[in-house]
Backbone as numpy.savetxt, mean C-alpha at the origin, in Angstrom:
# Nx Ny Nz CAx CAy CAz Cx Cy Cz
-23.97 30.51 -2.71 -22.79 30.48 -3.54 -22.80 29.22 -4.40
-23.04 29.30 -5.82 -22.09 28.22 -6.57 -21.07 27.74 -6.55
-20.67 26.53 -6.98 -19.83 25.57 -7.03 -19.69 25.27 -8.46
-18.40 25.14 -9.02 -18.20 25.08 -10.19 -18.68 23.61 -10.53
-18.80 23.11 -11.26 -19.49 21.60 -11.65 -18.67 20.60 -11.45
-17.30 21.21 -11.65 -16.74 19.76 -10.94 -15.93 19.81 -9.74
-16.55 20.61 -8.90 -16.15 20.59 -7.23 -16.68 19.88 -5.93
-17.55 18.85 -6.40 -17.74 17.80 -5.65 -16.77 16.62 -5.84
-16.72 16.00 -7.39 -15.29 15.51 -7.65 -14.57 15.83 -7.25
-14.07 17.23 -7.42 -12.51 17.60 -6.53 -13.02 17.02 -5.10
-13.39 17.77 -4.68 -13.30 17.72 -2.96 -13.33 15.62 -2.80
-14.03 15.22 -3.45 -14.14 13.61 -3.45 -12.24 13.16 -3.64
-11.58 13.96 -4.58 -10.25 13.34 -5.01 -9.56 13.78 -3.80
-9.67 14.98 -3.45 -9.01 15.38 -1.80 -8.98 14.62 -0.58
-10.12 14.39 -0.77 -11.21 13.33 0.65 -10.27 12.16 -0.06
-9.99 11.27 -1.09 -9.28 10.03 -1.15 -7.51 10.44 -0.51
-7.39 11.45 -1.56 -5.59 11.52 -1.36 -5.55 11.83 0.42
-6.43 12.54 0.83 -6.04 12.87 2.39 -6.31 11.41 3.27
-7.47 11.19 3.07 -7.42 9.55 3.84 -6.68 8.60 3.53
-6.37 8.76 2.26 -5.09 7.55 2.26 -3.94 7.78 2.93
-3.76 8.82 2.80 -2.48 9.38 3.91 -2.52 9.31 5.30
-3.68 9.47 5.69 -4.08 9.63 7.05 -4.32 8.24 7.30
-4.51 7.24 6.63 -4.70 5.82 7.52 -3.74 4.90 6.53
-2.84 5.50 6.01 -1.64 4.58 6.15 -0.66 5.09 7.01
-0.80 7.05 7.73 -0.07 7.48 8.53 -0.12 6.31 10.25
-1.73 6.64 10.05 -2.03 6.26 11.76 -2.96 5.41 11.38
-3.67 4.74 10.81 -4.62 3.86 11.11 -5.75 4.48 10.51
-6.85 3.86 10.00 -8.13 4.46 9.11 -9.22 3.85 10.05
-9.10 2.72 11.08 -10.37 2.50 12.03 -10.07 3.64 13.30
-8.35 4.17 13.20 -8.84 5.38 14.91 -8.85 6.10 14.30
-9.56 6.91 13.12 -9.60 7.94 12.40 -11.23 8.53 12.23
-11.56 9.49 12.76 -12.87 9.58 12.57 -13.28 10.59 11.29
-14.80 10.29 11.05 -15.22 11.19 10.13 -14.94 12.63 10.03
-15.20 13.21 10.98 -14.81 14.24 11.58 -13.25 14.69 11.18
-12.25 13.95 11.79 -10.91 14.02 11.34 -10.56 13.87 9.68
-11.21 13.30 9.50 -11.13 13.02 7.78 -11.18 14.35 7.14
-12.18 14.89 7.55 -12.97 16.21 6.78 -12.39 17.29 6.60
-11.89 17.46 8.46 -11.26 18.34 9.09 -9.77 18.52 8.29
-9.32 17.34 7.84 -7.79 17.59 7.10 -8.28 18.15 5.69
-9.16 18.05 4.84 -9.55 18.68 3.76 -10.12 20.14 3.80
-10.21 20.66 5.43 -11.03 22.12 5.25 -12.93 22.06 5.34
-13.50 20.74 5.51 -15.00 20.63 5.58 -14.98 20.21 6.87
-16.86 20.25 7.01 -17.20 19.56 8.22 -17.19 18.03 8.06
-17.06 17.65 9.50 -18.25 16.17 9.11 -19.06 15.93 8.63
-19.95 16.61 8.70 -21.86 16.30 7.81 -21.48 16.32 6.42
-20.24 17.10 5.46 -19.90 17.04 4.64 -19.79 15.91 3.72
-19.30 14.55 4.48 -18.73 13.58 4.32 -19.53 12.78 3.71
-20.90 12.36 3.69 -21.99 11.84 3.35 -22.64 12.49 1.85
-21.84 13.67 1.32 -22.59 13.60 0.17 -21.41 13.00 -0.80
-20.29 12.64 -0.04 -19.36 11.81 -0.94 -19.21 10.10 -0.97
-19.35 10.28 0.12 -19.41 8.52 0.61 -21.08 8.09 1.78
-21.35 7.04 1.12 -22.29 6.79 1.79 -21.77 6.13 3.54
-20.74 6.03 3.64 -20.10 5.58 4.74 -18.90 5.47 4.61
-17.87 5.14 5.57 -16.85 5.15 6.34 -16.38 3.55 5.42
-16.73 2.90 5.49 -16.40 1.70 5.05 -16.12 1.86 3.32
-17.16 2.45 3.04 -17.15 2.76 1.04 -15.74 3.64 0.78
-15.40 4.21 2.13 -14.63 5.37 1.73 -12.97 4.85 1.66
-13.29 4.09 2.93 -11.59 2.54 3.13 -11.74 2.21 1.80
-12.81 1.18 1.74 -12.62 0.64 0.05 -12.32 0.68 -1.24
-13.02 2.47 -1.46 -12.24 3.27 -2.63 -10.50 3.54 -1.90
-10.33 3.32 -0.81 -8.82 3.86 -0.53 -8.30 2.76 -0.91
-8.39 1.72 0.02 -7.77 0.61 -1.31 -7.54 0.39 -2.45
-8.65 0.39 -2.73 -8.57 -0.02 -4.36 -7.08 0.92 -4.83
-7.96 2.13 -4.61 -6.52 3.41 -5.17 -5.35 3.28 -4.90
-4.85 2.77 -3.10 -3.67 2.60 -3.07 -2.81 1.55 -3.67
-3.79 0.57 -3.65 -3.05 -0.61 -4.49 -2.99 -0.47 -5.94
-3.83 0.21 -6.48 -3.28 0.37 -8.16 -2.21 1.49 -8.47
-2.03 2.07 -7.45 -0.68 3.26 -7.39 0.36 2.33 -6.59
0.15 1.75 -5.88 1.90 1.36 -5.31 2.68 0.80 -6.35
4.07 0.82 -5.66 4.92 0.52 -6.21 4.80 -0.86 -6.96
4.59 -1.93 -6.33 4.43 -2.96 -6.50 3.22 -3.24 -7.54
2.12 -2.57 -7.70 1.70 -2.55 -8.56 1.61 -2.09 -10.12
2.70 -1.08 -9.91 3.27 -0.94 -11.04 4.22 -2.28 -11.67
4.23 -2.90 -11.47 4.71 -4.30 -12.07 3.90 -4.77 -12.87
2.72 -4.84 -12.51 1.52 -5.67 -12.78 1.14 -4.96 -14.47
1.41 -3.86 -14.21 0.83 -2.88 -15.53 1.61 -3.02 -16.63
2.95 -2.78 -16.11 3.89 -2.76 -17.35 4.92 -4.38 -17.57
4.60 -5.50 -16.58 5.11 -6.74 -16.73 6.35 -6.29 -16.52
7.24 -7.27 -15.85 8.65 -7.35 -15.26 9.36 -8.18 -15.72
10.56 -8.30 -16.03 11.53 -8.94 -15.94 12.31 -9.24 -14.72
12.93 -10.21 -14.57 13.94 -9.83 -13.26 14.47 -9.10 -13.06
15.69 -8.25 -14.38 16.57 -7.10 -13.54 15.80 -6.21 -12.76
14.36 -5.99 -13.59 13.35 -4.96 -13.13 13.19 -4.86 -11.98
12.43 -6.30 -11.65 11.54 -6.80 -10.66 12.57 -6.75 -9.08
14.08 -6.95 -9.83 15.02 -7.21 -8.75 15.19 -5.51 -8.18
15.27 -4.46 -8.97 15.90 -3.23 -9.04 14.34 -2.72 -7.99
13.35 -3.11 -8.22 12.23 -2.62 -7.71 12.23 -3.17 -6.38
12.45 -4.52 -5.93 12.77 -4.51 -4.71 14.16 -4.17 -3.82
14.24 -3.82 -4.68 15.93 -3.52 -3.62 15.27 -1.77 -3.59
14.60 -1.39 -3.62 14.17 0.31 -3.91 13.26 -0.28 -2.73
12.25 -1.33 -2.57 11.35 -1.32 -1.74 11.85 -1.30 -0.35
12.73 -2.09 -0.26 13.54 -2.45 0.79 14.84 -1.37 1.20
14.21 -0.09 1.50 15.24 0.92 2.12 14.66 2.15 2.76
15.46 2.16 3.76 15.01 3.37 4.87 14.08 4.25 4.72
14.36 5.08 3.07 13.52 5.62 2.63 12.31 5.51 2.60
11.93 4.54 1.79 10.85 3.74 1.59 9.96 3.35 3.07
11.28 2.58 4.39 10.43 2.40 5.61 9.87 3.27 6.32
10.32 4.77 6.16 10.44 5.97 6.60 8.87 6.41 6.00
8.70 6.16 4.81 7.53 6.89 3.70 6.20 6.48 4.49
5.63 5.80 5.20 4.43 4.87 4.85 3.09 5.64 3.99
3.27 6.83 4.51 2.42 7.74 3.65 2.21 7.42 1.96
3.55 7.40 1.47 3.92 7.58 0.30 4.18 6.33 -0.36
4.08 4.95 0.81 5.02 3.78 0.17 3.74 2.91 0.07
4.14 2.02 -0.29 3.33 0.58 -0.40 1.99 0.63 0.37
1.11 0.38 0.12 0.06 0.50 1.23 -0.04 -1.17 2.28
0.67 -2.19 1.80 0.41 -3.03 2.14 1.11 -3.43 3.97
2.13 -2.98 4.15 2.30 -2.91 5.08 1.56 -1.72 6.44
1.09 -1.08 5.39 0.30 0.11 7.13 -1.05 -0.06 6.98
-1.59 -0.87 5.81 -3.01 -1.52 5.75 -3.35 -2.75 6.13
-2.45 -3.47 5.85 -2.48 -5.08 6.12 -3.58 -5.31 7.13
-3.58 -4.68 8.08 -3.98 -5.56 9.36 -5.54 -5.03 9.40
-5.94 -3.75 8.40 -6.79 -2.83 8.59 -7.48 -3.68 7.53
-7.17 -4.07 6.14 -7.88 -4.42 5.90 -8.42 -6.32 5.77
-7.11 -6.48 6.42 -7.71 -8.32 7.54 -8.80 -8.32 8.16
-9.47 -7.07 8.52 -10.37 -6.85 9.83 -11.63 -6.27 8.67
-11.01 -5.69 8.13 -12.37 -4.97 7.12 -13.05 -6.40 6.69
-14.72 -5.75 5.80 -15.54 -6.28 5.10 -14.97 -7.12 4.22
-15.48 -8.52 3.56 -15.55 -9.38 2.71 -15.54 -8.27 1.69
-15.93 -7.47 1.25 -15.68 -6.93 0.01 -14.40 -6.24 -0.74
-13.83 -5.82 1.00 -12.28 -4.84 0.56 -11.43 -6.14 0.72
-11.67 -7.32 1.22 -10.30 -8.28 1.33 -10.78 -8.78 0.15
-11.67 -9.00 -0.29 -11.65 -9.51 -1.91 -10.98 -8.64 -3.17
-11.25 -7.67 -2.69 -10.15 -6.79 -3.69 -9.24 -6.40 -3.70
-8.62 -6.37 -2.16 -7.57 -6.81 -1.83 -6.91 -7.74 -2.25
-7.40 -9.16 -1.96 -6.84 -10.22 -2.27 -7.06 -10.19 -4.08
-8.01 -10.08 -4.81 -7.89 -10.09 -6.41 -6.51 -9.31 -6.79
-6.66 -7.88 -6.18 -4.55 -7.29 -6.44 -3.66 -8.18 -6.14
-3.83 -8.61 -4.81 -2.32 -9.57 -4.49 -2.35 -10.52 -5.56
-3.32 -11.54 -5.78 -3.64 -12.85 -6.61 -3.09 -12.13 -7.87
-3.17 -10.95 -8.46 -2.61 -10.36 -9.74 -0.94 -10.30 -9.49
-0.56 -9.66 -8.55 0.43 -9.14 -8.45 1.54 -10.73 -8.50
0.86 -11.57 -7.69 1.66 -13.16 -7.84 1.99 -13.45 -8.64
0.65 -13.57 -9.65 0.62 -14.00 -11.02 1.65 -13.40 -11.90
2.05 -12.36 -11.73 2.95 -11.33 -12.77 4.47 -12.13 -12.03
4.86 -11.72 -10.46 5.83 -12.67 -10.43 5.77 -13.75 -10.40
5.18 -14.81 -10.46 5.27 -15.90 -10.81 5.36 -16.40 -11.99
5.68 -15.33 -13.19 5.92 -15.66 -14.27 7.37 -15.35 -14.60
7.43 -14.16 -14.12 9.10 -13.55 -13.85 10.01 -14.42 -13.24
9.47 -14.98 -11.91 10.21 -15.61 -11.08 10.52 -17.29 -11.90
9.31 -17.41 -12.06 8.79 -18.99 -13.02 8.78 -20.39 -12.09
8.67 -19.50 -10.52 8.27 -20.56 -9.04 6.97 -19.55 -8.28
5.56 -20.15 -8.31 4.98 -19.69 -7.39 5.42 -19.50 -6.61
5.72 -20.59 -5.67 5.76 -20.63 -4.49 7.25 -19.11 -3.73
8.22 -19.52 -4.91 9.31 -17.92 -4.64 8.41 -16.78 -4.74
7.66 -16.71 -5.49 7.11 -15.23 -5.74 6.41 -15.03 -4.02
5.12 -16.02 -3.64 4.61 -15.81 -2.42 5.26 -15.35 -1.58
6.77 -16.72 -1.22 7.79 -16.10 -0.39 8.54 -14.77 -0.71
8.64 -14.33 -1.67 9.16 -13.20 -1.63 8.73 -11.66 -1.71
6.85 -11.93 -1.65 6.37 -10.60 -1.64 6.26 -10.71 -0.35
6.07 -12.20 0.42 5.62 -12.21 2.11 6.98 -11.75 2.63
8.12 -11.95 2.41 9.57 -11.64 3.07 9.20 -9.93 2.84
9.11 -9.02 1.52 9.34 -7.67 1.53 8.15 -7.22 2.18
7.10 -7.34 2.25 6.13 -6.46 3.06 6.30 -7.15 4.35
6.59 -8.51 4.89 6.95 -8.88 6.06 8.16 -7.66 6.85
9.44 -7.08 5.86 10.19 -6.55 6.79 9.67 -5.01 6.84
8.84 -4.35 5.91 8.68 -3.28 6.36 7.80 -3.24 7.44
7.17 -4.11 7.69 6.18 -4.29 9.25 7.12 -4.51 10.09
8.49 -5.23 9.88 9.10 -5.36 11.48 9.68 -3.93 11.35
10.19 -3.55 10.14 11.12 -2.55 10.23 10.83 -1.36 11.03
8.99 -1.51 10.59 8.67 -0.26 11.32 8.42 -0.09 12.83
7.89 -1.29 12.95 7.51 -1.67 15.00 9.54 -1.41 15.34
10.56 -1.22 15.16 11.58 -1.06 15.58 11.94 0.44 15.62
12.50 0.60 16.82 12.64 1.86 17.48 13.84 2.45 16.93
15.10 1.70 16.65 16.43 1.69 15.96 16.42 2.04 14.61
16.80 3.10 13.96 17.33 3.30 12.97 18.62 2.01 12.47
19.51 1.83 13.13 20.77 1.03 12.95 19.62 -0.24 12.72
19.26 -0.91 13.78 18.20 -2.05 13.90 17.36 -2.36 12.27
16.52 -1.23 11.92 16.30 -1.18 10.48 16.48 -1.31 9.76
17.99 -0.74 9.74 19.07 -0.80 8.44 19.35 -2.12 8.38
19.89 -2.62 9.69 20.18 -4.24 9.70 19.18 -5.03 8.93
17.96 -5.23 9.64 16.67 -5.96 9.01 16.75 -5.64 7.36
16.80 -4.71 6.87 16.55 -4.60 5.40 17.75 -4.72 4.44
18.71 -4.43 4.99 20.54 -5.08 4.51 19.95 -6.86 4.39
19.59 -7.23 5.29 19.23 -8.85 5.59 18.50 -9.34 4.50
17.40 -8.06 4.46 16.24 -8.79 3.33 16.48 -8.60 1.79
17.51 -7.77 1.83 18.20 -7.10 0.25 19.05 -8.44 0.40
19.83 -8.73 1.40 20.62 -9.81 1.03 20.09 -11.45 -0.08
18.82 -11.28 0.77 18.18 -12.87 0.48 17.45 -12.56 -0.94
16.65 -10.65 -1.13 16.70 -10.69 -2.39 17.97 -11.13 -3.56
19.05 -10.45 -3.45 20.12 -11.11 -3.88 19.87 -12.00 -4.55
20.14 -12.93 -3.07 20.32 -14.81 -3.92 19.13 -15.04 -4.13
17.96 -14.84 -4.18 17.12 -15.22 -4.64 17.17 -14.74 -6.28
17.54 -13.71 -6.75 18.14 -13.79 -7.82 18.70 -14.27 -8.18
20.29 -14.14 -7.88 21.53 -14.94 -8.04 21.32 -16.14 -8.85
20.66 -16.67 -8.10 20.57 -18.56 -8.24 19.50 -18.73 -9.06
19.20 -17.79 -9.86 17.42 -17.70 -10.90 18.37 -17.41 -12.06
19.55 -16.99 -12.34 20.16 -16.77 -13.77 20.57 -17.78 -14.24
């Protein structure tokens, strides 16, 4: 049977959108090849005429998730404060803690890709180092911008290790608060 010419691409864009989902759902190191495949409809052995490995395949997930999150949409179209403010108060809600699939990759990757290769924390870190740079021009204090992307991806990591819905709400009421004045006191 033929394959139309661009059905290795597809199945390659499937194989990204499903693993990104799947290891910002549960984790991308307890995730096996096998499982990967298996959510797209292929085998394992499949997997190798797309990615030369498991590691190439995290790396393109990165890259992708971080030029689609939210937060990176800042970077593209430059922020202002009301923006920048309206975008975190959106980051910072149930919804959003609820999503991980769908939300930020930085909180259900963080730790995945601390542990990964010198190559994905470098590109990792080149996004964040961008993403600073954009608020730190908005903000017009490094050092606020650091603290304040480390405060919003800081609470969706506690938000999520918490068993409490109410508990949640609290934590991110808290962190909308300090967004606030961290505005407030910038006009």
């Amino acid at each position: 049977m033929r394959y139309a010419t661009d059905h290795k691409q597809q199945t390659r864009e499937k194989l990204l959108a499903s693993s990104g989902a799947l290891a910002k759902r549960g984790g991308f190191a307890a995730t096996g090849v096998a499982e990967l495949m298996k959510a797209i409809g292929l085998t394992g052995g499949a997997f190798y005429n797309h990615f030369p490995s498991k590691d190439d395949l995290f790396s393109e997930i990165v890259r992708r998730e971080l030029d689609n999150s939210p937060l990176g949409r800042l970077i593209e179209r430059g922020a202002d404060r009301p923006r920048l403010k309206r975008l975190l108060e959106q980051y910072l809600t149930l919804a959003h803690l609820h999503n991980a699939e769908g939300g930020c990759p930085l909180p259900p990757l963080g730790v995945e890709i601390a542990r990964a290769e010198r190559p994905v924390r470098e590109q990792a870190e080149h996004w964040v180092v961008t993403l600073h740079q954009a608020w730190s021009e908005t903000l017009e204090d490094p050092e606020l911008a650091w603290a304040l992307l480390s405060q919003c991806v800081g609470a969706l990591v506690v938000g999520r290790m918490l068993a409490s819905e109410p508990l949640q709400a609290q934590l991110l009421q808290a962190s909308r608060k300090l967004v606030d004045q961290v505005f407030d006191e910038g006009r």
